[in-house]
XYZ file of C-alpha atoms in Angstrom:
299
model
C -0.047 0.055 -0.135
C 1.516 3.575 -0.887
C 2.130 5.851 1.777
C 0.903 9.483 1.413
C 1.683 12.434 3.230
C 0.561 16.116 2.742
C 2.852 18.943 3.288
C 1.091 22.499 3.821
C 3.152 25.384 3.554
C 2.231 29.057 2.637
C -1.268 28.119 1.265
C 0.123 25.453 -1.143
C -0.311 21.679 -0.211
C 2.197 19.165 -1.855
C 0.477 15.610 -1.613
C 3.296 13.029 -1.714
C 2.782 9.527 -2.533
C 5.240 6.896 -2.594
C 5.593 3.729 -4.047
C 3.878 0.470 -2.475
C 6.065 -0.929 0.281
C 7.607 2.171 1.327
C 6.733 4.155 4.131
C 7.545 8.114 4.489
C 8.918 9.210 7.934
C 9.005 12.794 9.013
C 12.210 13.017 11.822
C 12.181 16.810 11.599
C 10.489 18.102 14.520
C 9.927 21.490 12.905
C 7.801 20.176 10.245
C 5.277 18.237 12.066
C 2.928 21.296 12.478
C 3.202 21.421 8.359
C 2.512 17.748 7.844
C -0.707 15.551 7.668
C -1.808 12.378 6.230
C -4.754 14.265 4.432
C -5.485 17.653 3.392
C -5.568 20.316 6.198
C -7.964 22.689 4.407
C -10.311 22.681 1.575
C -9.504 26.274 0.870
C -5.672 25.215 -0.044
C -4.354 24.759 -3.285
C -3.200 20.864 -3.625
C -0.573 19.731 -6.260
C 0.259 16.124 -6.541
C 3.639 14.907 -5.994
C 4.781 11.452 -6.982
C 8.015 9.594 -5.687
C 10.297 6.847 -7.273
C 13.474 5.243 -6.467
C 16.468 5.196 -8.712
C 19.690 6.329 -9.610
C 19.416 10.213 -10.544
C 21.890 10.622 -13.097
C 21.746 14.045 -15.313
C 20.685 13.694 -18.966
C 23.680 15.277 -21.056
C 20.682 17.022 -22.852
C 19.761 19.137 -20.304
C 20.318 22.631 -20.208
C 21.832 24.061 -16.929
C 19.738 27.102 -15.902
C 21.267 27.933 -12.676
C 24.025 26.334 -10.614
C 24.029 27.239 -6.874
C 27.541 26.534 -6.746
C 26.977 24.223 -3.461
C 23.903 22.176 -3.189
C 21.286 22.487 -5.903
C 20.900 23.096 -9.733
C 18.169 24.004 -12.249
C 18.006 22.281 -15.200
C 15.627 22.807 -18.575
C 14.420 19.756 -20.045
C 12.194 20.910 -23.000
C 9.064 22.333 -20.951
C 10.038 20.702 -17.888
C 12.171 22.178 -14.848
C 14.318 19.936 -13.122
C 16.014 20.726 -9.653
C 18.871 18.410 -8.643
C 20.443 18.134 -5.370
C 24.031 17.046 -5.017
C 25.248 14.392 -2.541
C 26.882 16.087 0.282
C 29.033 13.025 0.665
C 29.887 11.926 -2.600
C 31.263 13.960 -5.286
C 29.670 13.670 -8.742
C 26.526 11.959 -7.428
C 23.089 13.187 -6.806
C 20.368 12.419 -4.132
C 17.435 13.587 -5.794
C 15.807 15.009 -8.898
C 12.478 17.045 -8.811
C 10.714 17.289 -11.855
C 8.066 20.040 -12.467
C 6.037 18.858 -15.595
C 5.326 21.708 -18.089
C 7.115 23.918 -15.511
C 4.520 23.590 -12.954
C 2.792 20.688 -11.472
C 2.353 17.521 -11.291
C 5.606 17.021 -9.567
C 7.815 13.914 -9.998
C 10.544 13.111 -7.591
C 13.185 10.612 -8.038
C 15.370 9.765 -4.975
C 18.672 7.707 -4.665
C 17.580 4.192 -3.638
C 20.609 3.958 -1.326
C 18.579 6.818 0.802
C 16.053 4.307 1.617
C 16.622 2.737 5.280
C 15.549 -0.715 6.240
C 13.958 -1.773 9.552
C 11.514 -3.848 11.688
C 8.687 -1.865 10.156
C 9.938 -2.317 6.406
C 11.555 -0.074 4.223
C 11.229 3.914 4.879
C 12.469 7.194 3.302
C 13.207 9.781 5.964
C 12.183 13.515 5.318
C 11.348 13.362 1.645
C 9.997 16.832 1.380
C 12.186 18.618 3.652
C 14.658 21.459 3.067
C 16.082 22.573 0.634
C 13.828 20.604 -1.831
C 10.515 22.155 -0.313
C 12.060 25.606 -0.105
C 13.062 25.175 -4.096
C 9.460 23.964 -4.876
C 7.607 26.863 -2.858
C 10.032 29.617 -4.444
C 9.250 28.370 -8.120
C 5.703 27.826 -7.652
C 4.490 30.911 -5.530
C 6.103 33.115 -8.204
C 3.026 32.722 -10.309
C 0.665 32.577 -7.419
C 0.937 36.250 -6.314
C 3.517 35.120 -3.622
C 7.074 34.800 -2.468
C 9.416 33.662 0.304
C 11.106 36.396 2.149
C 14.085 36.399 4.888
C 11.812 37.478 7.785
C 10.323 36.977 11.036
C 6.693 37.203 11.626
C 4.263 37.496 14.468
C 0.365 37.995 14.809
C -2.246 38.957 17.205
C -5.877 38.762 16.758
C -5.460 38.180 12.781
C -3.195 41.040 12.285
C 0.292 39.877 11.391
C 3.635 42.028 11.149
C 6.573 41.025 8.869
C 10.101 41.744 10.422
C 12.342 41.650 7.541
C 16.395 41.460 7.384
C 19.110 39.534 6.131
C 21.139 36.975 8.354
C 22.490 38.668 11.423
C 19.956 41.429 11.131
C 18.291 40.593 14.356
C 15.190 38.651 13.697
C 15.754 35.893 16.018
C 16.611 38.344 19.097
C 13.562 40.693 18.069
C 11.302 37.382 18.059
C 12.604 36.660 21.888
C 11.925 40.385 22.871
C 8.299 39.755 21.800
C 7.758 36.499 23.318
C 6.190 37.844 26.208
C 3.546 40.026 24.941
C 0.049 39.214 25.497
C -1.940 36.986 23.098
C 0.989 37.355 20.594
C 1.363 34.514 18.331
C 5.011 33.957 16.550
C 4.967 32.335 13.527
C 8.845 32.452 12.337
C 12.175 33.696 13.050
C 13.789 33.392 9.877
C 11.377 32.714 6.604
C 7.966 34.005 5.916
C 5.695 33.689 2.845
C 3.959 36.827 1.592
C 0.923 36.467 -0.597
C -1.323 39.108 -2.258
C -4.874 38.769 -1.650
C -7.173 40.419 -0.705
C -6.284 39.963 2.032
C -2.540 40.256 1.964
C -1.400 37.480 4.005
C 1.904 36.215 5.903
C 2.294 32.549 6.510
C 4.894 30.730 9.040
C 7.414 28.259 7.326
C 9.375 25.346 9.020
C 12.402 27.119 7.855
C 13.274 28.574 11.468
C 16.294 30.343 12.664
C 18.331 29.932 15.805
C 15.144 30.631 17.878
C 13.185 27.677 16.195
C 10.041 29.442 15.903
C 8.110 27.961 13.227
C 4.394 27.683 13.215
C 1.846 26.648 10.361
C -0.173 29.828 10.889
C -1.441 32.645 8.849
C -2.573 36.439 9.328
C -3.397 39.309 7.281
C -0.286 41.681 6.984
C -0.837 44.785 9.036
C 2.774 46.349 8.430
C 6.258 45.808 6.673
C 9.172 46.322 9.136
C 12.728 46.298 8.248
C 15.092 45.656 11.046
C 18.257 47.821 11.505
C 20.600 47.847 14.358
C 20.670 50.959 16.359
C 21.543 52.813 19.549
C 17.962 53.870 20.285
C 14.506 52.325 19.660
C 12.789 54.077 16.753
C 10.063 53.240 14.316
C 9.967 55.320 11.033
C 7.296 55.481 8.483
C 9.047 54.807 4.752
C 7.819 55.401 1.371
C 6.909 52.383 -0.828
C 9.856 52.931 -3.110
C 12.419 52.637 -0.092
C 10.179 49.502 1.084
C 10.820 48.026 -2.487
C 14.595 48.790 -2.241
C 14.895 46.774 0.746
C 12.414 43.965 0.199
C 13.839 42.704 -3.234
C 17.412 41.530 -1.421
C 15.834 39.692 1.028
C 13.210 37.700 -1.483
C 14.010 34.500 -3.034
C 13.297 35.112 -6.624
C 13.807 32.639 -9.388
C 15.965 35.040 -11.588
C 16.879 32.317 -14.021
C 13.458 32.436 -15.314
C 12.354 35.834 -16.910
C 8.520 35.130 -16.365
C 8.647 33.942 -13.132
C 11.090 36.520 -11.730
C 8.960 39.304 -13.408
C 5.906 37.974 -11.785
C 7.625 37.767 -8.283
C 8.832 41.248 -8.516
C 5.176 42.766 -9.684
C 3.884 40.947 -6.382
C 6.574 42.763 -4.455
C 5.812 46.010 -6.007
C 1.836 45.726 -5.278
C 2.683 44.640 -1.730
C 4.799 47.651 -0.948
C 2.069 49.900 -2.512
C -0.658 48.440 -0.415
C 0.979 47.744 3.003
C 2.201 50.454 5.582
C 6.331 50.206 5.660
C 8.520 51.021 8.495
C 12.404 51.421 9.393
C 12.869 49.769 12.690
C 16.160 50.974 14.664
C 16.673 48.908 17.608
C 18.672 47.530 20.420
C 18.737 44.011 21.435
C 16.902 44.797 24.737
C 12.982 44.282 25.787
C 12.255 48.038 25.083
C 11.941 47.483 21.445
C 8.841 45.776 22.274
C 6.755 48.672 23.531
C 7.719 50.431 20.137
C 6.384 47.615 17.948
C 3.111 46.498 20.040
C 1.015 49.479 18.370
C 1.390 47.883 14.869
C -0.873 45.140 15.731
C -3.526 47.084 16.974
C -6.435 47.664 14.499
């Protein structure tokens, strides 16, 4: 009997079906709020994902679209897109391919058969849809669905969410720790947030957490975009959409190797900064910053 699991992130569900006799194991605790045996919501778009085992070897006729220089590549195979993940242990080998048929869905996965673990309960493949595969798929799929992945923390209260944007080291995790004690405040992530245009415009938590391990499968309407800057005083300053766009783009995962999808992603960012209030936050790493931020959650 085939094993099935549903990964729900950012309003998209990836329904993964494994071959008969192979079970799927989720060993990553941060992913547990995002996985289920069946669909989590009838309102969520569900995309089919099939899994096969074999020996992932690139076809010499494939076109290299982009090489990250480290873990992954993207190939073009006529109308299909193929993400490929290099083995971190064996040079020249790949652990998996992810083929997006026609450049979108259905999605076909081919995993190296050597990754299967045999045990008392039979054969199993652990963490089949985890990072970086899921993040690459979501980056690509969201671009044409009025969404994007942003280096940001996020929190919400009574359905109103604030996005705290910054590159690595900007202070996202530290800020989430300072907000932890605020009444009725719900923290969604301390490193990656998904933004999607509406109406209403929404932010979503993701399993791609930072050092604070904040990762919750929840969403809220976007009340404000806040760009984090380290400073000697706590100060929240409204900014124009042009400055917000200038700061938002470098923190966004954009599939620049595809002209249509990158253009769609940039259009989403432009519409978002034109519709949502944006601020520069200058702050120190101490609890006093919570008093400056808290009014943003109020209606």
